[in-house]
mmCIF file of C-alpha atoms in Angstrom:
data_model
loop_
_atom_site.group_PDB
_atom_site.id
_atom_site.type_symbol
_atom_site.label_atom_id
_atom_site.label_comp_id
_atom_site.label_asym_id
_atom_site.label_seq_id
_atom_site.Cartn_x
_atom_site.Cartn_y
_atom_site.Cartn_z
ATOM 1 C CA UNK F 1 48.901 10.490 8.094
ATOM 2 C CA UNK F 2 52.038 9.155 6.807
ATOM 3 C CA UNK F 3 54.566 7.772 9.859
ATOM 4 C CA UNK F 4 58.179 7.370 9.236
ATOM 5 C CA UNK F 5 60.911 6.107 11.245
ATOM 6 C CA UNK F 6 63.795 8.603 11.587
ATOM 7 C CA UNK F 7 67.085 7.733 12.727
ATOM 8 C CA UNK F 8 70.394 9.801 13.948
ATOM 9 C CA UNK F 9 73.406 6.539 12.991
ATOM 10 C CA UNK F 10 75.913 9.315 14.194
ATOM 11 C CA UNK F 11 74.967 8.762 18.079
ATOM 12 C CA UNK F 12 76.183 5.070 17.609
ATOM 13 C CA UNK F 13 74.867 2.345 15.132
ATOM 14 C CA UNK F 14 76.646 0.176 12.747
ATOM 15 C CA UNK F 15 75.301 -0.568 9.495
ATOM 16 C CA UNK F 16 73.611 -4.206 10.675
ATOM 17 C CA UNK F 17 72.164 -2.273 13.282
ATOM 18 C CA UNK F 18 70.681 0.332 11.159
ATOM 19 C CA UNK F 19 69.389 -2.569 8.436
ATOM 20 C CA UNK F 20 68.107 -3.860 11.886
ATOM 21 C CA UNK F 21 65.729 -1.001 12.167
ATOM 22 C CA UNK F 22 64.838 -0.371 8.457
ATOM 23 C CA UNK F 23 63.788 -3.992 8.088
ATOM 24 C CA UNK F 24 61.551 -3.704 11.522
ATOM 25 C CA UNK F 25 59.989 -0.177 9.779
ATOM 26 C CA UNK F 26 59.355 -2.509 6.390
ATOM 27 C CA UNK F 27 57.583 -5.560 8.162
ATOM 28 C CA UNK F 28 55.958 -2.842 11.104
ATOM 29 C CA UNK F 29 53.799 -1.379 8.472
ATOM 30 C CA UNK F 30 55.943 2.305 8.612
ATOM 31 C CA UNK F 31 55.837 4.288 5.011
ATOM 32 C CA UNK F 32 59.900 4.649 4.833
ATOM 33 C CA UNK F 33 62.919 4.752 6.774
ATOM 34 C CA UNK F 34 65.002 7.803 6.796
ATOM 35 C CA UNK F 35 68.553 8.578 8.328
ATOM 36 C CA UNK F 36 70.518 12.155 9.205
ATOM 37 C CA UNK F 37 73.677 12.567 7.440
ATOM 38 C CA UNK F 38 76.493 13.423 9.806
ATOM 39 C CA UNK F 39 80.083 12.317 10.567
ATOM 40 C CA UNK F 40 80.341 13.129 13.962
ATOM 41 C CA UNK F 41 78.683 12.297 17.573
ATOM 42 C CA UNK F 42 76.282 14.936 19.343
ATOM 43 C CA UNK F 43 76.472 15.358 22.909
ATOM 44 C CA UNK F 44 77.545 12.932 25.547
ATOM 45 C CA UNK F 45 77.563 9.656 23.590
ATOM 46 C CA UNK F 46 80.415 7.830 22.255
ATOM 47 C CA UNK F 47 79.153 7.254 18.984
ATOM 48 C CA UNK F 48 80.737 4.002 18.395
ATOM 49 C CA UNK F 49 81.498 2.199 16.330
ATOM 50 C CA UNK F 50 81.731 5.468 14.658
ATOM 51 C CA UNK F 51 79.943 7.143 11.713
ATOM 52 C CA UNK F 52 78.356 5.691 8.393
ATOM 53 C CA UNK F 53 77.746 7.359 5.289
ATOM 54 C CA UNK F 54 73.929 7.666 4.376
ATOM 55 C CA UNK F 55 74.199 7.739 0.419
ATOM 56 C CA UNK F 56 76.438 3.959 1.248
ATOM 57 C CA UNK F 57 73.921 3.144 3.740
ATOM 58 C CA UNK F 58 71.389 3.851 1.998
ATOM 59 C CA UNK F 59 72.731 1.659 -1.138
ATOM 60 C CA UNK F 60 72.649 -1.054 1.048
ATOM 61 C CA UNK F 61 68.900 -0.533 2.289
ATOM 62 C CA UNK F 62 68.099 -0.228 -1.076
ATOM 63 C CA UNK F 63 68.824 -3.737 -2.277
ATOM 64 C CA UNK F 64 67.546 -5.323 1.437
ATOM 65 C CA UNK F 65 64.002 -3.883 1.513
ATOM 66 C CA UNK F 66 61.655 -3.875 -1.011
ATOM 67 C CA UNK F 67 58.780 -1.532 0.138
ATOM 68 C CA UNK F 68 59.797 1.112 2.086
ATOM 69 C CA UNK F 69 60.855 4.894 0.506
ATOM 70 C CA UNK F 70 64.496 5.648 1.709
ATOM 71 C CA UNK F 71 66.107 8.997 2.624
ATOM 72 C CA UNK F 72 67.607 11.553 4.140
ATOM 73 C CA UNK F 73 66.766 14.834 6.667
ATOM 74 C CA UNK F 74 69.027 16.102 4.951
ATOM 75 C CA UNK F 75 72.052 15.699 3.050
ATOM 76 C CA UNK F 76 74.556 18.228 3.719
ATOM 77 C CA UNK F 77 75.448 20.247 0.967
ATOM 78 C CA UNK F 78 78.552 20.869 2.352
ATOM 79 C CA UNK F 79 79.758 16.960 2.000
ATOM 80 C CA UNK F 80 79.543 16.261 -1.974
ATOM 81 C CA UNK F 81 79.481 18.247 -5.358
ATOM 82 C CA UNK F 82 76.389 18.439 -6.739
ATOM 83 C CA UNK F 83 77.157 16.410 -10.056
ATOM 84 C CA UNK F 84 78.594 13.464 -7.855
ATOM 85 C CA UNK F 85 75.332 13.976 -5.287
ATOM 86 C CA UNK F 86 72.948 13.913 -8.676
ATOM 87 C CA UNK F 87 74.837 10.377 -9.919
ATOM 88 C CA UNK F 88 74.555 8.843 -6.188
ATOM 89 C CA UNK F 89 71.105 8.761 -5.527
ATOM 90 C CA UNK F 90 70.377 8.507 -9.557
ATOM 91 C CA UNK F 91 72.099 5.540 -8.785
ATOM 92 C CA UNK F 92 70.611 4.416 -5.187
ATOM 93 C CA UNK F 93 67.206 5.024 -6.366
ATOM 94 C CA UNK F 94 68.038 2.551 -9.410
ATOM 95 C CA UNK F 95 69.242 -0.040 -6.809
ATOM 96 C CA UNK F 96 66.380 0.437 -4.738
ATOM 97 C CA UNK F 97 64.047 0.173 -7.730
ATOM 98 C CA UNK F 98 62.286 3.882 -7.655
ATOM 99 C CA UNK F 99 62.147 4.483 -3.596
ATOM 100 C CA UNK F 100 64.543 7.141 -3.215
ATOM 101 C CA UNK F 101 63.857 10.726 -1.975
ATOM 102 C CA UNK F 102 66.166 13.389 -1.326
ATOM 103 C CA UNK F 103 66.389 15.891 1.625
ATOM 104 C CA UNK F 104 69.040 18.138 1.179
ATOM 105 C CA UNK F 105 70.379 20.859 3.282
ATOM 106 C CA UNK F 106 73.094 23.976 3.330
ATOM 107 C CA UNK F 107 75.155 21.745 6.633
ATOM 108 C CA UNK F 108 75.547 23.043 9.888
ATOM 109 C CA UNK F 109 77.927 21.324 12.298
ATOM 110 C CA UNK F 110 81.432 23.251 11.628
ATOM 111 C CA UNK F 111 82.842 20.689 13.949
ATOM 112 C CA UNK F 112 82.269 17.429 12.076
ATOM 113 C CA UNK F 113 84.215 19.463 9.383
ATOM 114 C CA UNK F 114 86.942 19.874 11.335
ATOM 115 C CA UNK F 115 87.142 16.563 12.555
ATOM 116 C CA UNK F 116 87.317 14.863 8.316
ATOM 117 C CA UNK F 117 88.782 17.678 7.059
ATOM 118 C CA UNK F 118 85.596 18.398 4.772
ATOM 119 C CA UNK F 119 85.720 22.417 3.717
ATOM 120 C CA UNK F 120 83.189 24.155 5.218
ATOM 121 C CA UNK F 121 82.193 27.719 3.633
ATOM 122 C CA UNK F 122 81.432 31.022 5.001
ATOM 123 C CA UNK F 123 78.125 31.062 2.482
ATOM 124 C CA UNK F 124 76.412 28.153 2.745
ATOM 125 C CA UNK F 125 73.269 29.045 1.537
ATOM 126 C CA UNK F 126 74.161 30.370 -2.158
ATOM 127 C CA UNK F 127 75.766 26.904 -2.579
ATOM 128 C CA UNK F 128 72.557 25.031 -1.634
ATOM 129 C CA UNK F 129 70.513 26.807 -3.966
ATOM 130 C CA UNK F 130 72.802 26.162 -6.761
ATOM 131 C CA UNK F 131 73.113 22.870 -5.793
ATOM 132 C CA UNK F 132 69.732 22.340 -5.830
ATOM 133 C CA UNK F 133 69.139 23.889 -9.485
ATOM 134 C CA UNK F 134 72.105 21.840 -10.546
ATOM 135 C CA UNK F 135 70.843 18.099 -9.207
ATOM 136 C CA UNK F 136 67.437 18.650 -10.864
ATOM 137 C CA UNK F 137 68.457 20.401 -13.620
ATOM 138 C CA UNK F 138 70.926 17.392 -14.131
ATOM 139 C CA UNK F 139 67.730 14.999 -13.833
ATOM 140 C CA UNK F 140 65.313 16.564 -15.916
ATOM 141 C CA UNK F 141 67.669 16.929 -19.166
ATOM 142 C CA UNK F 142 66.459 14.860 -21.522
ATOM 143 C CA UNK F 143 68.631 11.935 -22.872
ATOM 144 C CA UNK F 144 70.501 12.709 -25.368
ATOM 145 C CA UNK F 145 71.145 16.419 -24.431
ATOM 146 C CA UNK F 146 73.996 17.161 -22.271
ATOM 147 C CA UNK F 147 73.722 20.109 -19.422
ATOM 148 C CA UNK F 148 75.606 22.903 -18.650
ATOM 149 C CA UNK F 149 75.699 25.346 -15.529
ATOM 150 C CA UNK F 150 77.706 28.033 -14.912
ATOM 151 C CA UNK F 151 77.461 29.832 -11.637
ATOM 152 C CA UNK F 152 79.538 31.404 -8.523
ATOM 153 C CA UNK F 153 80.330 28.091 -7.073
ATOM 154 C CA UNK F 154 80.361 25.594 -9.823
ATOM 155 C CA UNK F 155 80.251 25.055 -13.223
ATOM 156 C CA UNK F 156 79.438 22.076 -15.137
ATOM 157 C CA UNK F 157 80.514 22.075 -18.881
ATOM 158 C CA UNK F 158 78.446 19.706 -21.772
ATOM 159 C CA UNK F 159 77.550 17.076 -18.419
ATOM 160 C CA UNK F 160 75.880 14.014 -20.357
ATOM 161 C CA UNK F 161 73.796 14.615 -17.247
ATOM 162 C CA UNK F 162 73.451 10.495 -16.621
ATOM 163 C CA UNK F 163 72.391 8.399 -15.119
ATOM 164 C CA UNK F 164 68.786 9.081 -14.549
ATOM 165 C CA UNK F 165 66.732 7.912 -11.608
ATOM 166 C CA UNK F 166 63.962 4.985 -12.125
ATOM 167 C CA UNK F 167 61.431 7.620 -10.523
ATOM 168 C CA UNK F 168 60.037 10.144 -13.242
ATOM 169 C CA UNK F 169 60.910 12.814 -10.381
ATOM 170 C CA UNK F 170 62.722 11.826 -7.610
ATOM 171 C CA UNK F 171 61.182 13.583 -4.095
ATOM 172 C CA UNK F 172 63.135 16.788 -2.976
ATOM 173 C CA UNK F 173 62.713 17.719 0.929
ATOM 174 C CA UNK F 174 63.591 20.953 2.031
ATOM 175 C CA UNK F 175 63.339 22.517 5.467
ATOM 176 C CA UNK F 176 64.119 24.121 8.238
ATOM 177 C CA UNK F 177 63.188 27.659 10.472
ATOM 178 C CA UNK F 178 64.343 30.045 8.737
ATOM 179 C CA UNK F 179 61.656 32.816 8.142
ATOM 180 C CA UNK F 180 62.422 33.981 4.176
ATOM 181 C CA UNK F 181 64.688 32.328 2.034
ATOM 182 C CA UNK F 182 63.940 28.575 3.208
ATOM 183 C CA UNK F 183 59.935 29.132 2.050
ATOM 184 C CA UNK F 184 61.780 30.878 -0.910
ATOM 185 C CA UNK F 185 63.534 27.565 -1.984
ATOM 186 C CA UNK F 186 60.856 25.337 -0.987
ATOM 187 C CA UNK F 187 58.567 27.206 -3.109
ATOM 188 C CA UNK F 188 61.116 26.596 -6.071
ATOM 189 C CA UNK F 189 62.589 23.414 -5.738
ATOM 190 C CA UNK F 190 60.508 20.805 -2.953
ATOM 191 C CA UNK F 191 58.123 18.365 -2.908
ATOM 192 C CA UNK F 192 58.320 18.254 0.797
ATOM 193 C CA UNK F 193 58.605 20.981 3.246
ATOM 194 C CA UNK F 194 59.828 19.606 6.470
ATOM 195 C CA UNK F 195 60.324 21.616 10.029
ATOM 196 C CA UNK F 196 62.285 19.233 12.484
ATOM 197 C CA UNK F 197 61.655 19.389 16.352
ATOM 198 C CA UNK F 198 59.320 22.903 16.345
ATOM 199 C CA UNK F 199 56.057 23.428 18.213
ATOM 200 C CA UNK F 200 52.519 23.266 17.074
ATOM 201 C CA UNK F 201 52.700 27.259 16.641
ATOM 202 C CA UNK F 202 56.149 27.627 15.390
ATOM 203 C CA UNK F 203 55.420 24.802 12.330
ATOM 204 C CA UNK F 204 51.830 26.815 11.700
ATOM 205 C CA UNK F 205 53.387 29.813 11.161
ATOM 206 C CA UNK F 206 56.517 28.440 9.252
ATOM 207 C CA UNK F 207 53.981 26.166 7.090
ATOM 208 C CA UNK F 208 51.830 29.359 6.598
ATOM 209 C CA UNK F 209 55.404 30.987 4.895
ATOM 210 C CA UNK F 210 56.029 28.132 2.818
ATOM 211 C CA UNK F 211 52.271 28.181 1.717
ATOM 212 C CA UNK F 212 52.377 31.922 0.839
ATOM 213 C CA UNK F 213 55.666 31.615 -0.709
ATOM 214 C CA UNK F 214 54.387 28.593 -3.096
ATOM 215 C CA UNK F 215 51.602 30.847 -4.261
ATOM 216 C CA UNK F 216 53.746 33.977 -5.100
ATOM 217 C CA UNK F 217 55.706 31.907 -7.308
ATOM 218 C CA UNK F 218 53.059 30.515 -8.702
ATOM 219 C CA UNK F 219 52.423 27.049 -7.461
ATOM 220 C CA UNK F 220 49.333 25.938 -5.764
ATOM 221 C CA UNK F 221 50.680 25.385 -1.836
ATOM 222 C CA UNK F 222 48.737 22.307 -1.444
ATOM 223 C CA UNK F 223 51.357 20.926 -4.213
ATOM 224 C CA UNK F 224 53.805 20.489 -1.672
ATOM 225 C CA UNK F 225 53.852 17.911 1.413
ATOM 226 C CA UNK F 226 53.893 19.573 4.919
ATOM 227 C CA UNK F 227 55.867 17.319 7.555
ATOM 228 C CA UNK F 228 57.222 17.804 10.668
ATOM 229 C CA UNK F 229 60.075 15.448 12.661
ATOM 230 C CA UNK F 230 59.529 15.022 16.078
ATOM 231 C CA UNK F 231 61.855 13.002 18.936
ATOM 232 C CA UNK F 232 59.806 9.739 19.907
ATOM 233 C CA UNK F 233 59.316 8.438 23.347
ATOM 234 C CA UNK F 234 56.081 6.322 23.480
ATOM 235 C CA UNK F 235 55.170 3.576 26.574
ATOM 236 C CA UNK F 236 52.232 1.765 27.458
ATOM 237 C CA UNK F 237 52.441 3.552 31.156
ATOM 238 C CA UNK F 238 54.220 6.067 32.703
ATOM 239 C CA UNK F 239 57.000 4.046 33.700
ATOM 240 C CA UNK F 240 58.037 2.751 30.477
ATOM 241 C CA UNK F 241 57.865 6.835 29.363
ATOM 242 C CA UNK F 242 60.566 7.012 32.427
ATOM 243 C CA UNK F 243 62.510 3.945 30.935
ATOM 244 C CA UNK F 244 62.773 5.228 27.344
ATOM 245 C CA UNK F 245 63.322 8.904 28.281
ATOM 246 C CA UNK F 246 66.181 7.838 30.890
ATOM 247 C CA UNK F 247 67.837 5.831 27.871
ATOM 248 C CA UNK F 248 68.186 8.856 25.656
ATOM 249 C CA UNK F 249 69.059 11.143 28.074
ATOM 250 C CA UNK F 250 65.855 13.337 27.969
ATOM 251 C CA UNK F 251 63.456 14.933 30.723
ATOM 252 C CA UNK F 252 60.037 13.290 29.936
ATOM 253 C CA UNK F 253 58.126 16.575 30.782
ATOM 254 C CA UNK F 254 60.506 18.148 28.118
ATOM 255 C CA UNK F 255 60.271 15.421 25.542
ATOM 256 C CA UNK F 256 56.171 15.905 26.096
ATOM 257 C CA UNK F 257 56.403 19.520 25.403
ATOM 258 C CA UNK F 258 58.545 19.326 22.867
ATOM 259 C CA UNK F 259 58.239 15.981 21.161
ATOM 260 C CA UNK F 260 56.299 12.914 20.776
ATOM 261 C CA UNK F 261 56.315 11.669 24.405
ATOM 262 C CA UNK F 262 53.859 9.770 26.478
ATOM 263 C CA UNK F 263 50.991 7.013 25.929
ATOM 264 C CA UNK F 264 49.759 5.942 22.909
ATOM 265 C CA UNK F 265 46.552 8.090 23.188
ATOM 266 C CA UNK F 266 48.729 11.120 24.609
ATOM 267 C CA UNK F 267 51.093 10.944 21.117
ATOM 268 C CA UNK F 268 48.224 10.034 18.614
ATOM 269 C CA UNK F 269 46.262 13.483 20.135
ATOM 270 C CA UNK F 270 49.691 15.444 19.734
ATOM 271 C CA UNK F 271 50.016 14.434 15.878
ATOM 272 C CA UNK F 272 46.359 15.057 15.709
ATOM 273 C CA UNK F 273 47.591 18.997 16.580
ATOM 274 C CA UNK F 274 50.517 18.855 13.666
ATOM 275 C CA UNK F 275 47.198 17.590 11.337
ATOM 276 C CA UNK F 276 45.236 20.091 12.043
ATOM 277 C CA UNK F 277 47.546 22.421 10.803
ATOM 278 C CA UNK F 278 47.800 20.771 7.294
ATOM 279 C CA UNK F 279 50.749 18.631 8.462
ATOM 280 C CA UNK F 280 50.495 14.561 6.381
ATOM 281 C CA UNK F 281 53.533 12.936 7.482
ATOM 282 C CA UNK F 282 55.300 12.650 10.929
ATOM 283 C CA UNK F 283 58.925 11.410 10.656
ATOM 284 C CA UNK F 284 59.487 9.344 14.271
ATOM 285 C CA UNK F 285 62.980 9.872 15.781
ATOM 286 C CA UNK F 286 64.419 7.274 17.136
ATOM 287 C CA UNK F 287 67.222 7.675 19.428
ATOM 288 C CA UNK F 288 67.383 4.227 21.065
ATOM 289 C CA UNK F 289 68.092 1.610 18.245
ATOM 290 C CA UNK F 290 68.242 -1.461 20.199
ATOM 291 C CA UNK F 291 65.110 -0.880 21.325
ATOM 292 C CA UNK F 292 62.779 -2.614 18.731
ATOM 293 C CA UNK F 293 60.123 -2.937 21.129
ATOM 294 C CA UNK F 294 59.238 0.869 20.426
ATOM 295 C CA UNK F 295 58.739 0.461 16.890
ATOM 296 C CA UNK F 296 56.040 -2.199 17.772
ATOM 297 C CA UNK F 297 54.304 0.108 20.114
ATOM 298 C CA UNK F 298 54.215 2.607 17.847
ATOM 299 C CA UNK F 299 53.266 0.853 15.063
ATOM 300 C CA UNK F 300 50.732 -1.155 16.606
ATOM 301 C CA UNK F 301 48.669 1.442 19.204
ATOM 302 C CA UNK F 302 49.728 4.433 16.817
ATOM 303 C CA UNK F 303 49.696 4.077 13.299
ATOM 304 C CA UNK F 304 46.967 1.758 13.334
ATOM 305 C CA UNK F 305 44.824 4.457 14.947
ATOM 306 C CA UNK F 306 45.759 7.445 12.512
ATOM 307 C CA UNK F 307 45.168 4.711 9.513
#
């Protein structure tokens, strides 16, 4: 079982503060460090010192760690053309010397639109699957040909299609609920099929769609990684639960029900459920990032009991 650290920088965190984290998830042992991408605060926090960008941030992580895979759940489509997106983490994964993997997503948050003036379309959906043939498609021309894509939303004309990434295919992650065209994609275009904050049952049966929808278009379903992201909330007793539940603002029944919550034994049994139902990697999110004593926990009476 792969464990990653997951982190939301839009609740509050700097840039030191995030290459804080990333550099406790290299030297903890954790398989990569992975960050949302969104420009505005959720709920009741202030969010300060205000947002980051994750493709910059993630330049930066890139030449400060050296073991750790980098990424994002996900990259809204909504925020960058796809030629510029295919350049940027071309680029990053370059800097970061083949570590790179890309989630990317349609974008959901109308508000955070509003707030930087970004456009934010009607049909979201269309655009993400033409983004996602175009980024790829950009990738796997070979050099010396150039690549050209004409669709409904954009058109690329003779692109030298450069630069390339170091990594001979850069990881795609695509995920979410949705019942027919997500396992559709997926089944086209990802390496990794990730469903964020869902129950035992709900991932099953959205893993089971993604499965059969691999297989009708031809692709073995094992060929794709199954992952789920889950809040975090581990304590050696009860009352450090209480402490780290009360700091994010969540109900420690609900975070047990719905998340990674409790002891060490109570959250290594819980991902033993998401195994059992062919799930390999369990991205950790981490809502308190001052709290480095969390990562240690985890690290040390978690991962080193799921090997």
């Amino acid at each position: 079982m792969d464990l990653r650290i997951f982190t939301e920088p839009q609740q509050g965190a700097s840039y030191d503060t995030l290459l804080t984290v990333a550099k406790a998830t290299e030297d903890l042992g954790f398989d990569a460090f992975f960050r949302s991408d969104h420009y505005l605060r959720m709920g009741s926090v202030d969010g300060l010192p205000g947002p980051t960008d994750a493709w910059i941030t993630l330049a930066g992580l890139a030449r400060e760690t050296s073991r750790i895979r980098l990424g994002t759940l996900m990259t809204a489509g909504t925020f960058r053309l796809p030629g510029v997106l295919a350049i940027q983490v071309a680029q990053v994964d370059q800097m970061s010397g083949g570590r790179i993997e890309l989630g990317l997503g349609s974008g959901w948050f109308e508000e955070e639109h509003r707030a930087y003036g970004i456009p934010f379309p009607k049909e979201k959906f269309a655009r993400l699957e033409e983004q996602l043939e175009i980024v790829t498609g950009l990738w796997n021309t070979p050099l010396g040909q150039t690549y050209t894509h004409n669709g409904t939303h954009y058109q690329l004309t003779d692109s030298p299609a450069l630069p390339k990434p170091t990594q001979s295919k850069v990881p795609v992650l695509i995920g979410g609920h949705g019942a027919v065209r997500t396992p559709r994609l997926a089944a086209r275009y990802a390496d990794e099929f990730n469903i964020p904050f869902a129950s035992v049952e709900d991932s099953d049966r959205q893993f089971g769609r993604v499965r059969a929808a691999a297989e009708a278009a031809g692709r073995k379903a094992d060929d794709l990684v199954y992952s789920n992201a889950l809040v975090a909330c581990v304590g050696k007793d009860d009352s450090e639960v209480a402490r780290r539940a009360a700091a994010i603002g969540r109900d420690v029944t609900e975070l047990k029900a719905n998340g990674l919550a409790g002891s060490p034994a109570e959250v290594v049994d819980k991902i033993g459920q998401y195994a059992a139902i062919g799930a390999s990697r369990i991205y950790f999110q981490i809502l308190d990032l001052d709290d480095l004593d969390h990562l240690e926990l985890i690290s040390s009476q978690v991962q080193s009991q799921l090997g």
